[in-house]
Short mmCIF file of C-alpha atoms in Angstrom, two decimals:
data_model
loop_
_atom_site.label_atom_id
_atom_site.label_comp_id
_atom_site.label_asym_id
_atom_site.label_seq_id
_atom_site.Cartn_x
_atom_site.Cartn_y
_atom_site.Cartn_z
CA HIS Z 36 53.74 -24.04 -15.73
CA CYS Z 37 54.74 -20.42 -16.24
CA LYS Z 38 51.74 -19.28 -14.22
CA ALA Z 39 52.83 -21.58 -11.39
CA GLN Z 40 56.27 -20.03 -11.46
CA ALA Z 41 54.80 -16.58 -11.28
CA ALA Z 42 52.58 -17.54 -8.36
CA ALA Z 43 55.58 -18.91 -6.47
CA GLY Z 44 57.49 -15.71 -7.09
CA LEU Z 45 60.24 -17.49 -8.99
CA GLY Z 46 62.12 -15.21 -11.29
CA ASP Z 47 60.39 -12.05 -10.00
CA GLY Z 48 62.21 -9.06 -8.71
CA GLU Z 49 65.62 -7.65 -9.28
CA ASP Z 50 67.23 -9.54 -6.40
CA SER Z 51 65.83 -12.94 -7.28
CA PRO Z 52 68.69 -15.50 -7.71
CA VAL Z 53 66.56 -17.75 -9.90
CA ARG Z 54 66.20 -17.08 -13.66
CA PRO Z 55 62.75 -17.66 -15.16
CA LEU Z 56 62.22 -21.09 -16.61
CA CYS Z 57 60.22 -19.76 -19.58
CA LYS Z 58 60.11 -16.55 -21.60
CA PRO Z 59 57.30 -14.61 -23.22
CA ARG Z 60 56.37 -15.91 -26.66
CA GLY Z 61 58.56 -14.16 -29.37
CA ILE Z 62 57.75 -13.11 -32.89
CA CYS Z 63 59.14 -16.37 -34.36
CA SER Z 64 55.94 -18.22 -33.85
CA ARG Z 65 54.75 -21.06 -36.05
CA ALA Z 66 52.24 -18.83 -37.87
CA TYR Z 67 54.89 -16.23 -38.59
CA PHE Z 68 57.25 -18.93 -39.89
CA LEU Z 69 54.59 -20.27 -42.26
CA VAL Z 70 53.86 -16.80 -43.66
CA LEU Z 71 57.57 -16.18 -44.17
CA MET Z 72 58.05 -19.44 -46.03
CA VAL Z 73 55.12 -18.63 -48.34
CA PHE Z 74 56.72 -15.33 -49.31
CA VAL Z 75 60.11 -17.00 -49.85
CA HIS Z 76 58.58 -19.56 -52.20
CA LEU Z 77 56.74 -16.85 -54.12
CA TYR Z 78 59.97 -14.89 -54.49
CA LEU Z 79 61.91 -17.91 -55.72
CA GLY Z 80 59.11 -18.77 -58.14
CA ASN Z 81 59.20 -15.26 -59.61
CA VAL Z 82 62.97 -15.43 -60.02
CA LEU Z 83 62.71 -18.79 -61.77
CA ALA Z 84 59.97 -17.52 -64.08
CA LEU Z 85 62.10 -14.49 -64.96
CA LEU Z 86 65.10 -16.68 -65.78
CA LEU Z 87 62.96 -18.90 -68.00
CA PHE Z 88 61.55 -15.84 -69.77
CA VAL Z 89 65.03 -14.48 -70.46
CA HIS Z 90 66.20 -17.89 -71.68
CA TYR Z 91 63.40 -18.36 -74.20
CA SER Z 92 63.55 -14.72 -75.27
CA ASN Z 93 67.21 -15.20 -76.16
CA GLY Z 94 66.41 -18.21 -78.33
CA ASP Z 95 67.07 -21.91 -77.95
CA GLU Z 96 69.10 -24.52 -79.74
CA SER Z 97 66.42 -25.11 -82.33
CA GLY Z 98 65.89 -21.40 -82.93
CA ASP Z 99 65.70 -20.12 -86.48
CA PRO Z 100 68.30 -17.41 -87.17
CA GLY Z 101 66.26 -15.88 -89.88
CA PRO Z 102 62.68 -15.72 -91.09
CA GLN Z 103 60.15 -17.77 -89.15
CA HIS Z 104 58.23 -18.93 -92.20
CA ARG Z 105 58.74 -19.39 -95.89
CA PRO Z 106 57.02 -17.10 -98.37
CA ALA Z 107 54.92 -18.52 -101.16
CA LEU Z 108 55.71 -18.39 -104.88
CA ASN Z 109 53.63 -15.27 -105.40
CA PRO Z 110 53.82 -13.24 -102.18
CA GLY Z 111 50.41 -12.02 -101.18
CA PRO Z 112 49.37 -9.60 -98.48
CA HIS Z 113 50.10 -12.07 -95.68
CA THR Z 114 53.22 -13.90 -96.87
CA ALA Z 115 56.72 -12.48 -96.89
CA PRO Z 116 60.36 -13.11 -96.16
CA GLY Z 117 61.06 -12.49 -92.53
CA ALA Z 118 57.66 -11.47 -91.21
CA ALA Z 119 59.33 -11.72 -87.82
CA LEU Z 120 62.94 -12.28 -86.85
CA ARG Z 121 63.77 -14.48 -83.92
CA ARG Z 122 66.60 -12.78 -82.09
CA SER Z 123 69.23 -14.37 -79.88
CA ARG Z 124 71.91 -13.04 -77.60
CA VAL Z 125 75.36 -12.17 -78.90
CA GLY Z 126 77.66 -15.19 -78.69
CA HIS Z 127 74.82 -17.70 -78.73
CA GLU Z 128 75.40 -20.79 -80.88
CA ARG Z 129 72.91 -23.18 -82.40
CA LYS Z 130 73.27 -26.30 -84.50
CA VAL Z 131 71.76 -26.55 -87.98
CA GLN Z 132 72.00 -29.13 -90.73
CA LEU Z 133 72.66 -27.52 -94.10
CA VAL Z 134 74.17 -30.60 -95.75
CA THR Z 135 73.45 -34.26 -95.15
CA ASP Z 136 76.89 -35.39 -94.00
CA ARG Z 137 77.75 -32.81 -91.34
CA ASP Z 138 76.38 -30.25 -88.90
CA HIS Z 139 77.04 -26.53 -88.90
CA PHE Z 140 76.99 -24.12 -85.99
CA ILE Z 141 75.59 -20.60 -86.31
CA ARG Z 142 76.98 -18.01 -83.92
CA THR Z 143 75.27 -14.68 -83.30
CA LEU Z 144 77.71 -11.78 -83.75
CA SER Z 145 75.36 -8.82 -83.27
CA LEU Z 146 71.70 -7.90 -82.96
CA LYS Z 147 71.98 -4.52 -84.72
CA PRO Z 148 72.27 -5.55 -87.50
CA LEU Z 149 71.10 -9.11 -87.07
CA LEU Z 150 74.40 -10.76 -87.98
CA PHE Z 151 75.60 -14.38 -87.83
CA GLU Z 152 78.78 -16.37 -88.50
CA ILE Z 153 78.98 -19.97 -89.77
CA PRO Z 154 82.44 -21.59 -89.70
CA GLY Z 155 83.00 -24.28 -92.31
CA PHE Z 156 80.07 -23.26 -94.50
CA LEU Z 157 82.27 -24.00 -97.54
CA THR Z 158 84.93 -26.69 -97.78
CA ASP Z 159 88.49 -25.81 -98.77
CA ASP Z 160 87.96 -27.51 -102.14
CA GLU Z 161 84.82 -25.45 -102.78
CA CYS Z 162 86.69 -22.26 -101.96
CA ARG Z 163 89.51 -23.12 -104.35
CA LEU Z 164 87.03 -24.03 -107.09
CA ILE Z 165 85.21 -20.67 -106.81
CA ILE Z 166 88.52 -18.81 -107.08
CA HIS Z 167 89.51 -20.94 -110.08
CA LEU Z 168 86.20 -20.33 -111.87
CA ALA Z 169 86.47 -16.60 -111.25
CA GLN Z 170 90.01 -16.51 -112.65
CA MET Z 171 88.91 -18.46 -115.71
CA LYS Z 172 86.06 -16.05 -116.39
CA GLY Z 173 88.24 -13.01 -115.76
CA LEU Z 174 87.91 -10.23 -113.19
CA GLN Z 175 87.41 -6.53 -113.87
CA ARG Z 176 88.23 -3.54 -111.73
CA SER Z 177 85.38 -2.56 -109.43
CA GLN Z 178 84.27 0.71 -110.99
CA ILE Z 179 83.71 3.84 -108.93
CA LEU Z 180 84.38 6.90 -111.05
CA PRO Z 181 81.57 7.93 -113.44
CA THR Z 182 81.90 6.75 -117.03
CA GLU Z 183 81.17 8.72 -120.19
CA GLU Z 184 77.92 6.79 -120.65
CA TYR Z 185 76.80 7.71 -117.15
CA GLU Z 186 77.61 11.38 -117.73
CA GLU Z 187 75.65 11.36 -120.96
CA ALA Z 188 72.66 9.72 -119.27
CA MET Z 189 72.78 12.31 -116.48
CA SER Z 190 72.90 15.19 -118.96
CA THR Z 191 69.89 13.93 -120.93
CA MET Z 192 67.66 13.16 -117.94
CA GLN Z 193 64.69 15.48 -117.63
CA VAL Z 194 65.22 16.02 -113.91
CA SER Z 195 65.61 19.49 -112.49
CA GLN Z 196 68.17 20.38 -109.84
CA LEU Z 197 65.32 20.80 -107.37
CA ASP Z 198 63.86 17.37 -108.19
CA LEU Z 199 67.28 15.77 -107.80
CA PHE Z 200 67.83 17.52 -104.49
CA GLN Z 201 64.47 16.32 -103.20
CA LEU Z 202 65.29 12.80 -104.34
CA LEU Z 203 68.57 12.80 -102.44
CA ASP Z 204 67.17 14.54 -99.36
CA GLN Z 205 65.94 11.30 -97.83
CA ASN Z 206 64.93 12.71 -94.45
CA ARG Z 207 63.32 15.79 -96.02
CA ASP Z 208 65.14 18.25 -93.75
CA GLY Z 209 66.24 20.62 -96.52
CA HIS Z 210 69.91 19.59 -96.36
CA LEU Z 211 71.98 16.74 -97.76
CA GLN Z 212 73.77 14.88 -94.97
CA LEU Z 213 76.84 12.70 -95.31
CA ARG Z 214 74.96 9.50 -96.05
CA GLU Z 215 72.68 11.22 -98.55
CA ASN Z 216 75.70 12.63 -100.39
CA SER Z 217 77.52 9.32 -100.38
CA TRP Z 218 74.48 7.38 -101.62
CA TRP Z 219 74.60 9.42 -104.82
CA MET Z 220 78.31 10.15 -105.22
CA GLY Z 221 79.83 6.88 -104.08
CA CYS Z 222 80.99 8.04 -100.65
CA LEU Z 223 82.76 10.99 -102.21
CA PRO Z 224 83.35 12.93 -98.94
CA LEU Z 225 85.89 10.29 -97.88
CA TRP Z 226 88.45 11.33 -100.46
CA ALA Z 227 87.23 14.74 -101.64
CA PRO Z 228 89.89 16.63 -99.60
CA ASN Z 229 92.66 14.77 -101.46
CA MET Z 230 91.33 15.72 -104.88
CA GLY Z 231 91.02 19.48 -104.68
CA LEU Z 232 87.27 19.55 -105.08
CA ALA Z 233 87.09 22.97 -103.49
CA SER Z 234 87.71 24.32 -107.00
CA ILE Z 235 84.21 23.28 -108.06
CA ASP Z 236 81.77 26.14 -107.57
CA GLY Z 237 79.25 25.50 -104.83
CA TRP Z 238 80.93 22.39 -103.42
CA VAL Z 239 82.14 22.48 -99.84
CA PRO Z 240 84.21 19.33 -99.23
CA CYS Z 241 83.44 17.44 -96.04
CA ALA Z 242 81.32 20.27 -94.69
CA GLY Z 243 78.86 17.66 -93.50
CA VAL Z 244 75.77 19.07 -95.20
CA LEU Z 245 74.80 20.77 -98.46
CA SER Z 246 71.98 23.28 -98.62
CA LEU Z 247 69.62 23.53 -101.56
CA GLN Z 248 71.30 26.78 -102.60
CA GLU Z 249 74.76 25.20 -102.59
CA PHE Z 250 73.48 22.19 -104.49
CA SER Z 251 71.73 24.39 -107.06
CA ASN Z 252 74.99 26.22 -107.77
CA MET Z 253 76.71 22.99 -108.80
CA ASP Z 254 76.96 22.09 -112.48
CA LEU Z 255 76.54 18.32 -112.38
CA ARG Z 256 77.98 17.72 -115.86
CA ASP Z 257 81.13 19.70 -115.06
CA PHE Z 258 81.33 17.86 -111.78
CA HIS Z 259 81.33 14.43 -113.43
CA LYS Z 260 83.81 15.51 -116.10
CA TYR Z 261 86.12 16.78 -113.39
CA MET Z 262 85.89 13.47 -111.58
CA ARG Z 263 86.83 11.50 -114.69
CA SER Z 264 89.67 13.78 -115.71
CA HIS Z 265 91.29 13.79 -112.28
CA LYS Z 266 93.82 11.01 -111.77
CA ALA Z 267 92.84 9.48 -108.48
CA GLU Z 268 95.09 6.93 -106.85
CA SER Z 269 93.59 3.52 -106.09
CA SER Z 270 94.23 4.12 -102.40
CA GLU Z 271 91.98 7.21 -102.56
CA LEU Z 272 89.01 5.42 -104.07
CA VAL Z 273 86.05 4.17 -102.12
CA ARG Z 274 86.73 0.66 -103.36
CA ASN Z 275 89.98 -0.90 -104.53
CA SER Z 276 89.30 -4.40 -105.82
CA HIS Z 277 88.49 -6.60 -108.83
CA HIS Z 278 85.37 -8.74 -109.23
CA THR Z 279 83.33 -10.97 -111.50
CA TRP Z 280 79.98 -12.78 -111.44
CA LEU Z 281 79.42 -16.56 -111.52
CA TYR Z 282 76.21 -18.19 -112.72
CA GLN Z 283 74.40 -20.41 -110.19
CA GLY Z 284 71.17 -21.23 -112.04
CA GLU Z 285 70.05 -24.40 -113.76
CA GLY Z 286 72.89 -25.99 -115.71
CA ALA Z 287 75.63 -24.34 -113.64
CA HIS Z 288 78.56 -26.25 -112.15
CA HIS Z 289 77.26 -28.75 -109.61
CA VAL Z 290 79.25 -27.10 -106.79
CA MET Z 291 77.73 -23.72 -107.62
CA ARG Z 292 74.28 -25.26 -107.54
CA ALA Z 293 75.04 -26.99 -104.24
CA ILE Z 294 76.12 -23.70 -102.65
CA ARG Z 295 72.93 -22.02 -103.80
CA GLN Z 296 70.86 -24.83 -102.27
CA ARG Z 297 72.82 -24.48 -99.04
CA VAL Z 298 72.01 -20.77 -98.96
CA LEU Z 299 68.38 -21.63 -99.60
CA ARG Z 300 68.30 -23.90 -96.54
CA LEU Z 301 70.16 -21.32 -94.48
CA THR Z 302 67.83 -18.39 -95.22
CA ARG Z 303 64.65 -20.52 -95.20
CA LEU Z 304 63.16 -18.33 -97.89
CA SER Z 305 61.14 -19.65 -100.79
CA PRO Z 306 63.17 -21.15 -103.67
CA GLU Z 307 61.65 -18.60 -106.05
CA ILE Z 308 63.07 -15.63 -104.15
CA VAL Z 309 66.54 -17.16 -103.79
CA GLU Z 310 66.75 -18.48 -107.36
CA LEU Z 311 65.69 -15.11 -108.80
CA SER Z 312 68.39 -13.24 -106.88
CA GLU Z 313 71.77 -12.06 -108.18
CA PRO Z 314 74.51 -14.43 -109.32
CA LEU Z 315 77.47 -15.09 -107.05
CA GLN Z 316 79.87 -12.15 -106.97
CA VAL Z 317 83.54 -13.04 -106.46
CA VAL Z 318 85.90 -10.26 -105.32
CA ARG Z 319 89.69 -10.13 -105.10
CA TYR Z 320 91.45 -7.56 -102.92
CA GLY Z 321 95.18 -7.30 -103.47
CA GLU Z 322 97.61 -5.79 -101.03
CA GLY Z 323 96.31 -2.28 -100.35
CA GLY Z 324 92.76 -3.32 -101.29
CA HIS Z 325 89.84 -2.05 -99.25
CA TYR Z 326 86.18 -1.05 -99.39
CA HIS Z 327 85.03 1.89 -97.32
CA ALA Z 328 81.99 1.35 -95.10
CA HIS Z 329 78.68 1.29 -96.96
CA VAL Z 330 75.28 -0.40 -96.93
CA ASP Z 331 74.43 -3.04 -99.51
CA SER Z 332 70.95 -1.72 -100.20
CA GLY Z 333 69.49 1.67 -100.94
CA PRO Z 334 66.19 3.17 -99.80
CA VAL Z 335 63.32 2.96 -102.27
CA TYR Z 336 61.27 6.11 -102.91
CA PRO Z 337 58.75 7.01 -105.61
CA GLU Z 338 61.66 8.31 -107.71
CA THR Z 339 63.57 5.02 -107.48
CA ILE Z 340 62.94 1.35 -108.20
CA CYS Z 341 64.75 -1.89 -107.44
CA SER Z 342 67.21 -2.96 -110.12
CA HIS Z 343 65.90 -6.51 -110.34
CA THR Z 344 62.18 -5.71 -110.57
CA LYS Z 345 62.72 -2.86 -113.01
CA LEU Z 346 63.26 -5.53 -115.66
CA VAL Z 347 59.53 -6.31 -115.64
CA ALA Z 348 57.82 -3.46 -113.78
CA ASN Z 349 57.79 -1.22 -116.87
CA GLU Z 350 58.06 1.89 -114.73
CA SER Z 351 59.86 5.02 -115.89
CA VAL Z 352 61.85 6.31 -112.93
CA PRO Z 353 65.09 8.32 -113.05
CA PHE Z 354 67.05 6.13 -110.64
CA GLU Z 355 67.30 2.51 -109.63
CA THR Z 356 68.89 0.95 -106.58
CA SER Z 357 69.89 -2.46 -105.27
CA CYS Z 358 67.28 -4.06 -103.04
CA ARG Z 359 69.32 -6.65 -101.19
CA TYR Z 360 67.26 -8.03 -98.35
CA MET Z 361 70.07 -10.27 -97.09
CA THR Z 362 73.82 -10.52 -97.62
CA VAL Z 363 75.62 -13.87 -97.38
CA LEU Z 364 79.39 -13.33 -97.54
CA PHE Z 365 81.92 -16.17 -97.92
CA TYR Z 366 85.63 -15.98 -97.09
CA LEU Z 367 87.50 -18.00 -99.71
CA ASN Z 368 91.00 -17.85 -98.20
CA ASN Z 369 92.95 -16.97 -95.08
CA VAL Z 370 94.35 -13.45 -95.33
CA THR Z 371 97.94 -12.95 -94.20
CA GLY Z 372 97.39 -9.41 -92.92
CA GLY Z 373 94.31 -7.23 -92.50
CA GLY Z 374 91.20 -7.65 -94.63
CA GLU Z 375 88.68 -7.92 -91.81
CA THR Z 376 85.03 -7.07 -92.39
CA VAL Z 377 84.18 -4.18 -90.09
CA PHE Z 378 80.77 -3.13 -88.81
CA PRO Z 379 81.55 0.32 -87.37
CA VAL Z 380 78.29 0.88 -85.45
CA ALA Z 381 77.18 -2.69 -84.74
CA ASP Z 382 75.11 -2.90 -81.55
CA ASN Z 383 75.43 0.81 -80.81
CA ARG Z 384 72.75 1.97 -78.41
CA THR Z 385 71.69 4.62 -80.95
CA TYR Z 386 72.57 5.56 -84.51
CA ASP Z 387 73.60 9.10 -85.39
CA GLU Z 388 74.92 9.72 -88.87
CA MET Z 389 76.87 12.82 -87.91
CA SER Z 390 78.71 10.90 -85.17
CA LEU Z 391 80.47 8.79 -87.80
CA ILE Z 392 83.05 11.56 -88.06
CA GLN Z 393 84.43 12.87 -84.78
CA ASP Z 394 87.81 14.36 -83.89
CA ASP Z 395 89.18 13.73 -87.41
CA VAL Z 396 88.25 10.03 -87.15
CA ASP Z 397 85.95 8.85 -89.95
CA LEU Z 398 84.53 5.48 -88.98
CA ARG Z 399 83.71 4.79 -92.62
CA ASP Z 400 87.37 5.02 -93.60
CA THR Z 401 88.48 1.40 -93.65
CA ARG Z 402 92.03 2.26 -94.64
CA ARG Z 403 92.82 4.29 -91.55
CA HIS Z 404 90.25 3.63 -88.85
CA CYS Z 405 89.15 0.00 -89.05
CA ASP Z 406 90.37 -0.53 -85.51
CA LYS Z 407 87.83 2.03 -84.27
CA GLY Z 408 84.85 -0.01 -85.46
CA ASN Z 409 82.65 -1.84 -82.97
CA LEU Z 410 82.91 -5.27 -84.62
CA ARG Z 411 85.54 -6.80 -86.91
CA VAL Z 412 85.23 -10.26 -88.45
CA LYS Z 413 88.53 -11.93 -89.35
CA PRO Z 414 88.60 -13.74 -92.71
CA ARG Z 415 88.82 -17.50 -92.29
CA GLN Z 416 88.66 -19.82 -95.27
CA GLY Z 417 85.25 -21.46 -95.61
CA THR Z 418 83.51 -19.25 -93.04
CA ALA Z 419 80.30 -17.46 -94.02
CA VAL Z 420 78.70 -14.43 -92.39
CA PHE Z 421 75.21 -13.27 -93.18
CA TRP Z 422 73.04 -10.37 -92.10
CA TYR Z 423 69.79 -8.56 -92.84
CA ASN Z 424 70.02 -5.21 -94.63
CA TYR Z 425 66.40 -4.28 -93.93
CA LEU Z 426 64.22 -4.07 -90.87
CA PRO Z 427 60.77 -5.72 -90.92
CA ASP Z 428 57.92 -3.32 -91.59
CA GLY Z 429 55.70 -4.77 -88.86
CA GLN Z 430 53.32 -6.26 -91.40
CA GLY Z 431 55.36 -9.21 -92.59
CA TRP Z 432 57.38 -7.55 -95.32
CA VAL Z 433 60.54 -5.53 -95.96
CA GLY Z 434 60.73 -2.21 -94.12
CA ASP Z 435 63.41 0.48 -93.93
CA VAL Z 436 67.11 -0.04 -94.54
CA ASP Z 437 68.91 -1.00 -91.32
CA ASP Z 438 71.47 1.77 -90.74
CA TYR Z 439 73.40 -0.53 -88.42
CA SER Z 440 74.24 -2.78 -91.40
CA LEU Z 441 76.95 -0.27 -92.36
CA HIS Z 442 80.06 -2.37 -93.13
CA GLY Z 443 83.28 -2.33 -95.11
CA GLY Z 444 86.41 -4.24 -96.00
CA CYS Z 445 89.48 -3.30 -93.96
CA LEU Z 446 92.81 -2.60 -95.66
CA VAL Z 447 94.67 -5.72 -96.79
CA THR Z 448 98.19 -5.18 -95.44
CA ARG Z 449 99.73 -8.46 -96.61
CA GLY Z 450 98.74 -11.01 -99.21
CA THR Z 451 95.48 -11.31 -101.13
CA LYS Z 452 91.88 -11.53 -99.93
CA TRP Z 453 89.22 -13.50 -101.83
CA ILE Z 454 85.54 -13.30 -100.91
CA ALA Z 455 82.20 -14.09 -102.55
CA ASN Z 456 78.75 -12.58 -102.03
CA ASN Z 457 75.27 -14.00 -102.42
CA TRP Z 458 72.65 -11.25 -102.22
CA ILE Z 459 68.99 -12.14 -101.75
CA ASN Z 460 66.91 -9.59 -103.66
CA VAL Z 461 63.44 -8.60 -102.44
CA ASP Z 462 61.49 -5.53 -103.53
CA PRO Z 463 59.93 -3.55 -100.66
CA SER Z 464 56.82 -3.41 -102.86
CA ARG Z 465 54.99 -6.71 -102.52
CA GLU Z 466 53.13 -6.11 -105.76
CA ARG Z 467 56.30 -5.52 -107.79
CA GLN Z 468 57.99 -8.56 -106.24
CA ALA Z 469 54.99 -10.74 -107.06
CA LEU Z 470 54.84 -9.43 -110.63
CA PHE Z 471 58.56 -10.05 -111.04
CA GLN Z 472 58.28 -13.66 -109.89
CA GLN Z 473 55.28 -14.32 -112.11
CA GLU Z 474 56.96 -12.81 -115.17
CA MET Z 475 60.20 -14.71 -114.62
CA ALA Z 476 58.27 -17.96 -114.21
CA ARG Z 477 56.47 -17.27 -117.49
CA LEU Z 478 59.73 -16.56 -119.32
CA ALA Z 479 61.24 -19.76 -117.96
CA ARG Z 480 58.26 -21.80 -119.20
CA GLU Z 481 58.18 -20.21 -122.65
CA GLY Z 482 61.83 -19.65 -123.43
CA GLY Z 483 63.65 -22.62 -121.96
CA ALA Z 484 67.18 -22.42 -120.65
CA ASP Z 485 68.08 -19.21 -122.49
CA SER Z 486 65.33 -17.32 -120.68
CA GLN Z 487 66.26 -18.32 -117.17
CA PRO Z 488 66.01 -15.20 -114.99
CA GLU Z 489 69.54 -15.38 -113.65
CA TRP Z 490 70.95 -15.55 -117.16
CA ALA Z 491 69.46 -12.12 -117.84
CA LEU Z 492 70.66 -10.81 -114.50
CA ASP Z 493 74.13 -12.22 -115.13
CA ARG Z 494 74.37 -10.32 -118.40
CA ALA Z 495 72.97 -7.15 -116.84
CA TYR Z 496 75.45 -7.16 -113.98
CA ARG Z 497 78.34 -8.16 -116.25
CA ASP Z 498 77.66 -5.16 -118.47
CA THR Z 499 77.18 -2.71 -115.62
CA ARG Z 500 80.04 -0.24 -115.34
CA VAL Z 501 78.76 2.18 -112.74
CA GLU Z 502 77.98 1.06 -109.22
CA LEU Z 503 75.88 3.51 -107.25
#
């Protein structure tokens, strides 16, 4: 048809009055359209696959907030608490059943550290009972300043100044940084300027680092005596609170046992690990009470050992530390003013110890700078928060301490704050943890109720007067 038009001269020439009846074939041909649609479908398929990947990477409603499998009674080389942690996005909620008559919802608060919140974990009656039991047992002031017994032990230890410096120098850089100082001295740099510590030879308050020479010039015995003799106000201390410990083992109050079983289902760890952990600590913060930012666990080096496994490891080491794999914290009442739990560096892109103090703002100071922290959890009666204090080591066991787990109790401005802590103790050494569990099981079989592991731990923690 078009050829016939061309032969007739229709549409040719500039002066032709007749427009052509057909045009040359354009690029929008059928073949081109088919190719375009193929590429569009491939693009949409890739986008859909990416969305599905992100969704499942962030977890699903049945996701486990903690360890993906349960360790055996005697952890071997391939069984451990938290061999892998399933992460979820901040704000994500999932439903779990921790008791038979109701559901609980776990909300992700941060990924660094891996931190979760569970409203209604305890009932109001359970909260009141825990407070009542703690008051009946009696609370003691949370000790910070060194005692005479501690000074005497320090003076008799056969550890040279150089050995002690190397023990404290965790990153082996030849200087003691802020965290390394605070791990040994109970966060001393926070209130050293208010106590005139410049009068101690060799000590430079809040200078940030101590060299080996400066440390060697310090007389540790005089230092501890000075600390005890100086009248420090409660507001200047690292921790201003009272606490006690409540037994949760066999034969304990049925509510205490029920809470322990709930924690067991929450953490999905083996019963042996949870049952051999510390008793329930109950803490009361009055008006003006606080706890400067700290980590619940300490690093374990050849010169240190975990407090719980030292009972059976029969190792002679100069220092021991708390090995608290997980922290489960319960809020027992609504606080009238203040009292939040702050995580100063939660979900920071990076962690830099020296950046904790900038422009006269110390992020560890929970009396003055709680509002500067990245994340604050408001106390609500019955709510529980729990987090991991250690990173996985990549081989299915406990690795390094998670620096992002730094946390503290903000200043209580009005009223009283009651909390309780369940710590899950795991030794970074698989062998020591296995030996501990085996020995405790043997004592339980041979000694009956009086040899239950937590009974011994309860007495040990009740008699402890120095908290490092």
